[in-house]
mmCIF file of C-alpha atoms and ligand atoms in Angstrom:
data_model
loop_
_atom_site.group_PDB
_atom_site.id
_atom_site.type_symbol
_atom_site.label_atom_id
_atom_site.label_comp_id
_atom_site.label_asym_id
_atom_site.label_seq_id
_atom_site.Cartn_x
_atom_site.Cartn_y
_atom_site.Cartn_z
ATOM 1 C CA MET A 1 -246.352 -22.072 6.844
ATOM 2 C CA GLU A 2 -250.016 -21.553 7.261
ATOM 3 C CA SER A 3 -251.425 -20.828 10.796
ATOM 4 C CA THR A 4 -254.366 -20.364 12.430
ATOM 5 C CA ILE A 5 -256.115 -16.938 12.751
ATOM 6 C CA PRO A 6 -255.742 -16.838 16.434
ATOM 7 C CA GLN A 7 -251.838 -17.447 15.774
ATOM 8 C CA LYS A 8 -251.855 -14.128 13.161
ATOM 9 C CA LEU A 9 -253.500 -12.395 15.677
ATOM 10 C CA GLU A 10 -251.168 -13.031 18.404
ATOM 11 C CA ALA A 11 -248.412 -12.573 15.951
ATOM 12 C CA LEU A 12 -250.135 -9.466 14.623
ATOM 13 C CA VAL A 13 -249.994 -8.519 18.672
ATOM 14 C CA LYS A 14 -246.712 -8.907 19.488
ATOM 15 C CA LEU A 15 -245.321 -6.591 16.252
ATOM 16 C CA GLN A 16 -247.586 -3.693 16.847
ATOM 17 C CA THR A 17 -246.322 -4.426 21.024
ATOM 18 C CA ILE A 18 -242.572 -4.179 19.915
ATOM 19 C CA ASP A 19 -243.666 -0.857 17.570
ATOM 20 C CA SER A 20 -244.834 1.136 19.651
ATOM 21 C CA LYS A 21 -241.802 0.552 22.028
ATOM 22 C CA LEU A 22 -239.743 1.451 19.696
ATOM 23 C CA ASN A 23 -242.539 4.739 19.168
ATOM 24 C CA GLU A 24 -241.683 5.125 22.517
ATOM 25 C CA ILE A 25 -237.874 5.086 22.568
ATOM 26 C CA VAL A 26 -237.532 7.331 19.408
ATOM 27 C CA LYS A 27 -239.606 9.792 20.745
ATOM 28 C CA VAL A 28 -238.425 9.813 24.566
ATOM 29 C CA ARG A 29 -234.941 10.283 22.955
ATOM 30 C CA GLY A 30 -236.649 12.255 20.313
ATOM 31 C CA ALA A 31 -236.804 15.946 22.707
ATOM 32 C CA LEU A 32 -233.945 15.769 24.806
ATOM 33 C CA PRO A 33 -231.096 16.805 22.023
ATOM 34 C CA GLU A 34 -233.607 19.734 21.246
ATOM 35 C CA GLU A 35 -233.606 20.718 24.899
ATOM 36 C CA VAL A 36 -230.236 20.940 24.786
ATOM 37 C CA SER A 37 -229.685 22.324 21.735
ATOM 38 C CA ASP A 38 -232.379 25.030 22.977
ATOM 39 C CA LEU A 39 -230.203 25.709 26.081
ATOM 40 C CA GLU A 40 -227.159 26.145 24.148
ATOM 41 C CA ASP A 41 -228.646 28.685 22.714
ATOM 42 C CA GLU A 42 -229.662 30.582 25.558
ATOM 43 C CA LEU A 43 -226.603 30.495 27.012
ATOM 44 C CA ALA A 44 -224.990 31.677 24.077
ATOM 45 C CA GLY A 45 -227.114 34.763 24.213
ATOM 46 C CA TYR A 46 -226.149 35.494 27.673
ATOM 47 C CA GLU A 47 -222.257 35.444 26.729
ATOM 48 C CA THR A 48 -223.181 38.122 23.855
ATOM 49 C CA ARG A 49 -225.022 39.747 26.204
ATOM 50 C CA ILE A 50 -222.186 39.784 28.675
ATOM 51 C CA GLU A 51 -219.461 40.713 26.113
ATOM 52 C CA LYS A 52 -221.508 43.394 25.040
ATOM 53 C CA TYR A 53 -221.467 44.645 28.331
ATOM 54 C CA ASN A 54 -218.098 44.132 29.403
ATOM 55 C CA GLU A 55 -217.405 46.303 25.880
ATOM 56 C CA GLU A 56 -219.387 49.345 27.323
ATOM 57 C CA LEU A 57 -217.628 49.043 30.663
ATOM 58 C CA GLY A 58 -214.278 49.336 29.237
ATOM 59 C CA ASP A 59 -215.839 52.292 26.702
ATOM 60 C CA LEU A 60 -217.117 53.950 29.784
ATOM 61 C CA GLU A 61 -213.793 53.210 31.525
ATOM 62 C CA LEU A 62 -211.581 54.730 28.782
ATOM 63 C CA GLU A 63 -213.910 58.106 29.039
ATOM 64 C CA ILE A 64 -213.553 58.408 32.755
ATOM 65 C CA SER A 65 -209.715 58.514 32.467
ATOM 66 C CA ASN A 66 -209.789 60.618 28.848
ATOM 67 C CA LYS A 67 -211.771 63.299 31.796
ATOM 68 C CA ARG A 68 -208.913 62.312 34.451
ATOM 69 C CA ASN A 69 -206.151 63.374 31.513
ATOM 70 C CA ALA A 70 -208.448 66.715 30.570
ATOM 71 C CA ILE A 71 -208.646 67.827 34.079
ATOM 72 C CA LYS A 72 -204.708 67.881 34.308
ATOM 73 C CA ASP A 73 -204.404 69.702 31.437
ATOM 74 C CA SER A 74 -206.987 72.442 32.722
ATOM 75 C CA GLU A 75 -204.901 72.463 36.147
ATOM 76 C CA LYS A 76 -201.701 72.969 34.728
ATOM 77 C CA LEU A 77 -203.169 75.552 32.307
ATOM 78 C CA ILE A 78 -204.259 77.465 35.511
ATOM 79 C CA GLU A 79 -201.188 77.201 37.004
ATOM 80 C CA LYS A 80 -199.560 78.473 34.051
ATOM 81 C CA TYR A 81 -202.077 81.524 33.533
ATOM 82 C CA GLU A 82 -201.821 82.285 37.387
ATOM 83 C CA GLU A 83 -197.924 82.201 37.102
ATOM 84 C CA GLN A 84 -198.429 84.520 34.266
ATOM 85 C CA GLN A 85 -200.562 86.827 36.255
ATOM 86 C CA ASN A 86 -197.610 87.556 38.195
ATOM 87 C CA ASN A 87 -195.591 89.210 34.940
ATOM 88 C CA VAL A 88 -199.014 91.213 33.792
ATOM 89 C CA ARG A 89 -198.288 94.452 32.813
ATOM 90 C CA ASN A 90 -201.925 95.913 33.087
ATOM 91 C CA ASN A 91 -205.284 95.030 34.268
ATOM 92 C CA ARG A 92 -206.596 94.327 30.978
ATOM 93 C CA GLU A 93 -204.321 91.336 30.856
ATOM 94 C CA PHE A 94 -204.771 90.178 34.128
ATOM 95 C CA GLU A 95 -208.025 90.239 33.696
ATOM 96 C CA ALA A 96 -208.281 88.158 30.330
ATOM 97 C CA LEU A 97 -206.242 85.524 32.195
ATOM 98 C CA SER A 98 -208.138 85.934 34.764
ATOM 99 C CA LYS A 99 -211.254 84.913 32.357
ATOM 100 C CA GLU A 100 -209.033 81.996 31.102
ATOM 101 C CA VAL A 101 -208.658 79.989 34.590
ATOM 102 C CA GLU A 102 -212.460 80.425 35.058
ATOM 103 C CA LEU A 103 -213.135 78.905 31.892
ATOM 104 C CA GLN A 104 -210.478 75.846 33.152
ATOM 105 C CA SER A 105 -211.925 75.936 36.024
ATOM 106 C CA LEU A 106 -215.603 75.207 34.261
ATOM 107 C CA GLU A 107 -214.001 72.469 32.215
ATOM 108 C CA ILE A 108 -212.684 70.787 34.963
ATOM 109 C CA GLN A 109 -216.045 71.074 36.756
ATOM 110 C CA ILE A 110 -217.849 69.462 33.395
ATOM 111 C CA SER A 111 -215.595 67.225 33.419
ATOM 112 C CA GLU A 112 -215.848 65.514 36.850
ATOM 113 C CA LYS A 113 -219.413 65.592 36.437
ATOM 114 C CA ARG A 114 -219.061 63.242 33.706
ATOM 115 C CA ILE A 115 -216.659 61.353 35.413
ATOM 116 C CA LYS A 116 -219.433 60.577 38.074
ATOM 117 C CA GLU A 117 -221.881 59.777 35.427
ATOM 118 C CA ALA A 118 -219.914 57.276 33.871
ATOM 119 C CA GLU A 119 -218.594 55.947 37.422
ATOM 120 C CA GLU A 120 -222.700 55.208 38.275
ATOM 121 C CA LYS A 121 -223.132 53.867 34.575
ATOM 122 C CA ILE A 122 -220.200 51.743 35.270
ATOM 123 C CA GLU A 123 -221.928 50.696 38.315
ATOM 124 C CA LEU A 124 -225.123 49.773 36.654
ATOM 125 C CA LYS A 125 -223.745 48.123 34.164
ATOM 126 C CA LYS A 126 -221.554 45.280 36.460
ATOM 127 C CA GLN A 127 -224.642 44.826 38.317
ATOM 128 C CA GLU A 128 -226.543 43.737 34.861
ATOM 129 C CA ILE A 129 -223.481 41.239 34.223
ATOM 130 C CA LYS A 130 -223.828 40.081 37.451
ATOM 131 C CA GLU A 131 -227.684 39.433 36.871
ATOM 132 C CA THR A 132 -226.754 37.930 33.649
ATOM 133 C CA ASP A 133 -224.259 35.882 35.037
ATOM 134 C CA ASP A 134 -226.190 34.066 37.959
ATOM 135 C CA VAL A 135 -228.820 33.059 35.127
ATOM 136 C CA LYS A 136 -226.602 32.052 32.818
ATOM 137 C CA LYS A 137 -224.765 29.863 35.900
ATOM 138 C CA GLU A 138 -228.339 28.744 36.660
ATOM 139 C CA ARG A 139 -229.343 27.748 33.209
ATOM 140 C CA GLN A 140 -225.750 26.049 32.306
ATOM 141 C CA LYS A 141 -226.500 23.424 35.658
ATOM 142 C CA ASP A 142 -229.368 22.871 33.485
ATOM 143 C CA LEU A 143 -227.498 22.055 30.449
ATOM 144 C CA ASP A 144 -225.482 20.391 32.154
ATOM 145 C CA SER A 145 -227.843 17.894 33.598
ATOM 146 C CA LYS A 146 -229.847 17.839 30.718
ATOM 147 C CA LYS A 147 -226.410 16.360 28.960
ATOM 148 C CA LYS A 148 -226.176 13.819 31.392
ATOM 149 C CA GLU A 149 -229.382 13.128 31.302
ATOM 150 C CA LEU A 150 -229.224 12.583 27.379
ATOM 151 C CA LYS A 151 -225.843 10.870 27.596
ATOM 152 C CA VAL A 152 -227.508 7.907 29.682
ATOM 153 C CA LEU A 153 -230.336 8.140 27.652
ATOM 154 C CA SER A 154 -228.877 7.608 24.340
ATOM 155 C CA GLU A 155 -226.416 4.672 25.569
ATOM 156 C CA GLU A 156 -229.767 2.873 27.336
ATOM 157 C CA SER A 157 -232.053 3.279 24.132
ATOM 158 C CA GLU A 158 -229.686 2.802 21.399
ATOM 159 C CA GLU A 159 -229.489 -0.921 23.637
ATOM 160 C CA GLU A 160 -232.706 -0.762 23.517
ATOM 161 C CA GLU A 161 -233.614 -0.040 20.157
ATOM 162 C CA LYS A 162 -231.036 -2.668 18.829
ATOM 163 C CA LYS A 163 -232.832 -5.407 21.257
ATOM 164 C CA SER A 164 -236.157 -4.123 20.107
ATOM 165 C CA LEU A 165 -235.307 -4.641 16.191
ATOM 166 C CA LYS A 166 -233.825 -8.131 16.649
ATOM 167 C CA GLU A 167 -237.114 -8.596 18.099
ATOM 168 C CA ARG A 168 -239.212 -7.189 15.280
ATOM 169 C CA GLU A 169 -237.656 -9.420 13.004
ATOM 170 C CA ARG A 170 -237.995 -12.116 14.984
ATOM 171 C CA ALA A 171 -241.833 -11.702 15.327
ATOM 172 C CA ALA A 172 -241.905 -10.577 11.984
ATOM 173 C CA LYS A 173 -240.930 -13.636 10.610
ATOM 174 C CA HIS A 174 -243.748 -15.191 12.419
ATOM 175 C CA ILE A 175 -246.116 -13.528 10.152
ATOM 176 C CA GLU A 176 -246.915 -14.222 6.106
ATOM 177 C CA GLU A 177 -246.126 -11.416 3.820
ATOM 178 C CA ARG A 178 -249.418 -10.478 2.724
ATOM 179 C CA LEU A 179 -250.253 -10.045 6.121
ATOM 180 C CA PHE A 180 -247.011 -7.734 6.890
ATOM 181 C CA LYS A 181 -247.606 -5.688 4.171
ATOM 182 C CA ALA A 182 -250.663 -4.375 5.120
ATOM 183 C CA TYR A 183 -249.722 -4.012 8.125
ATOM 184 C CA GLU A 184 -246.806 -2.000 7.643
ATOM 185 C CA LYS A 185 -249.502 -0.052 4.861
ATOM 186 C CA ILE A 186 -251.899 0.399 7.587
ATOM 187 C CA ARG A 187 -249.080 1.881 10.526
ATOM 188 C CA ASP A 188 -247.700 3.948 7.507
ATOM 189 C CA ASN A 189 -250.635 5.897 7.520
ATOM 190 C CA ALA A 190 -251.717 6.006 11.451
ATOM 191 C CA ARG A 191 -250.714 9.001 12.739
ATOM 192 C CA ASN A 192 -250.297 7.239 16.679
ATOM 193 C CA GLY A 193 -248.649 4.323 14.921
ATOM 194 C CA LEU A 194 -250.768 1.541 15.825
ATOM 195 C CA ALA A 195 -252.384 -1.200 13.311
ATOM 196 C CA VAL A 196 -253.087 -4.049 15.617
ATOM 197 C CA VAL A 197 -255.538 -2.293 18.184
ATOM 198 C CA SER A 198 -258.381 -3.833 21.000
ATOM 199 C CA VAL A 199 -261.890 -2.546 21.046
ATOM 200 C CA LYS A 200 -262.309 -0.469 24.039
ATOM 201 C CA ARG A 201 -265.612 0.554 25.698
ATOM 202 C CA GLY A 202 -267.600 -0.612 22.343
ATOM 203 C CA ALA A 203 -265.194 1.525 20.257
ATOM 204 C CA CYS A 204 -261.911 0.782 18.321
ATOM 205 C CA GLY A 205 -258.985 1.512 20.153
ATOM 206 C CA GLY A 206 -257.394 3.327 16.946
ATOM 207 C CA CYS A 207 -260.107 5.612 15.960
ATOM 208 C CA PHE A 208 -262.766 5.420 18.151
ATOM 209 C CA ALA A 209 -265.699 4.631 15.887
ATOM 210 C CA VAL A 210 -268.232 2.068 17.909
ATOM 211 C CA VAL A 211 -268.326 -1.450 16.862
ATOM 212 C CA PRO A 212 -271.466 -3.052 16.581
ATOM 213 C CA PRO A 213 -271.494 -5.757 19.325
ATOM 214 C CA GLN A 214 -272.558 -8.476 16.425
ATOM 215 C CA ARG A 215 -268.870 -7.077 15.229
ATOM 216 C CA GLN A 216 -267.716 -7.461 18.723
ATOM 217 C CA VAL A 217 -268.857 -10.964 18.978
ATOM 218 C CA GLU A 218 -267.502 -12.086 15.476
ATOM 219 C CA ILE A 219 -264.096 -10.359 17.208
ATOM 220 C CA ARG A 220 -264.092 -12.546 20.195
ATOM 221 C CA GLU A 221 -264.377 -15.459 18.089
ATOM 222 C CA LYS A 222 -261.532 -15.725 16.448
ATOM 223 C CA LYS A 223 -262.435 -17.095 12.994
ATOM 224 C CA LYS A 224 -261.433 -14.293 10.301
ATOM 225 C CA LEU A 225 -259.682 -11.588 10.634
ATOM 226 C CA ILE A 226 -261.025 -8.395 11.233
ATOM 227 C CA VAL A 227 -260.553 -5.222 10.714
ATOM 228 C CA CYS A 228 -262.633 -1.820 11.924
ATOM 229 C CA GLU A 229 -264.698 -0.268 8.705
ATOM 230 C CA HIS A 230 -263.839 3.103 9.917
ATOM 231 C CA CYS A 231 -259.876 3.173 9.944
ATOM 232 C CA GLY A 232 -258.980 0.134 8.441
ATOM 233 C CA ARG A 233 -257.312 -0.782 11.542
ATOM 234 C CA VAL A 234 -257.194 -4.466 12.534
ATOM 235 C CA LEU A 235 -259.044 -5.384 15.391
ATOM 236 C CA ALA A 236 -257.048 -8.363 17.684
ATOM 237 C CA ASP A 237 -259.299 -8.600 20.671
ATOM 238 C CA VAL A 238 -262.461 -6.984 22.302
ATOM 239 C CA ASP A 239 -260.934 -5.738 26.093
ATOM 240 C CA ALA A 240 -264.481 -4.217 28.120
ATOM 241 C CA PRO A 241 -267.486 -6.706 28.041
ATOM 242 C CA ILE A 242 -269.622 -6.004 25.568
ATOM 243 C CA VAL A 243 -272.386 -3.200 25.466
ATOM 244 C CA ASN A 244 -275.463 -3.926 24.795
ATOM 245 C CA ASP A 245 -276.896 -1.127 22.693
ATOM 246 C CA GLU A 246 -280.332 -1.867 24.538
ATOM 247 C CA THR A 247 -278.634 -0.607 27.791
ATOM 248 C CA LYS A 248 -276.505 2.269 26.606
ATOM 249 C CA PRO A 249 -278.317 5.115 27.898
ATOM 250 C CA LYS A 250 -279.351 7.451 24.915
ATOM 251 C CA ARG A 251 -277.640 10.561 24.215
ATOM 252 C CA THR A 252 -280.316 12.335 22.970
ATOM 253 C CA ILE A 253 -282.653 13.963 25.395
ATOM 254 C CA ARG A 254 -285.996 12.731 26.490
ATOM 255 C CA ARG A 255 -289.014 15.014 26.474
ATOM 256 C CA ASN A 256 -291.269 14.668 29.562
ATOM 257 C CA LYS A 257 -294.007 13.069 28.633
ATOM 258 C CA LYS A 258 -297.075 15.594 29.162
ATOM 259 C CA VAL A 259 -299.840 13.561 30.487
HETATM 260 ZN ZN1 ZN B 1 -261.222 2.546 14.086
#
């Protein structure tokens, strides 16, 4: 199949358009799954934190119940000592029991102080749990909507991808094998996925190297395939009017002429 240069260029431009669209599809779909999995990790982190807080709550509650039992034990002992005081034989025995009662009263005070402290800690812990839970709920909402978005997007993009791949197959058939291979090779090496570009504002649309006006004229004529001397991309057309070098403002700073 022999085709003219304009036909070849047209086929290449078409293929490039399809490939750019395919790139965009993959790019859009590519970001979301990562965002979803980042959010899932973040939520798992909150979950772990809340579990840890709850464990700490359990420990504090256990401490309180231990201290309450200790208080009951002390109270029983005090009761016992005071009963014994009714049956002492001398003052020394009475005093000794009084000391024991005093000691147990002190123990009770200490336990009460510990209970109060633990209760305060529990309040703080509960507040932290609530705050973490609020953040978690908020992020869960984000995750749900992102997941929904991803689902819709996946379905859409898969559809679009299939369609574009078929179009690509068809478009590639209009290009001779040697040229198609060259196209693929340039695209593989191009970071932006562009193998066929136009001259824009006097520069290559792929690498932005300046294209001389004479070359721009040749590109417009479409008598042969012209590639960018700098990056090797096919220059299919010229978008802007040819910029004349003479009228282009000079970049160098002009010195004021001394009269
Ligand atoms: Zn270039």
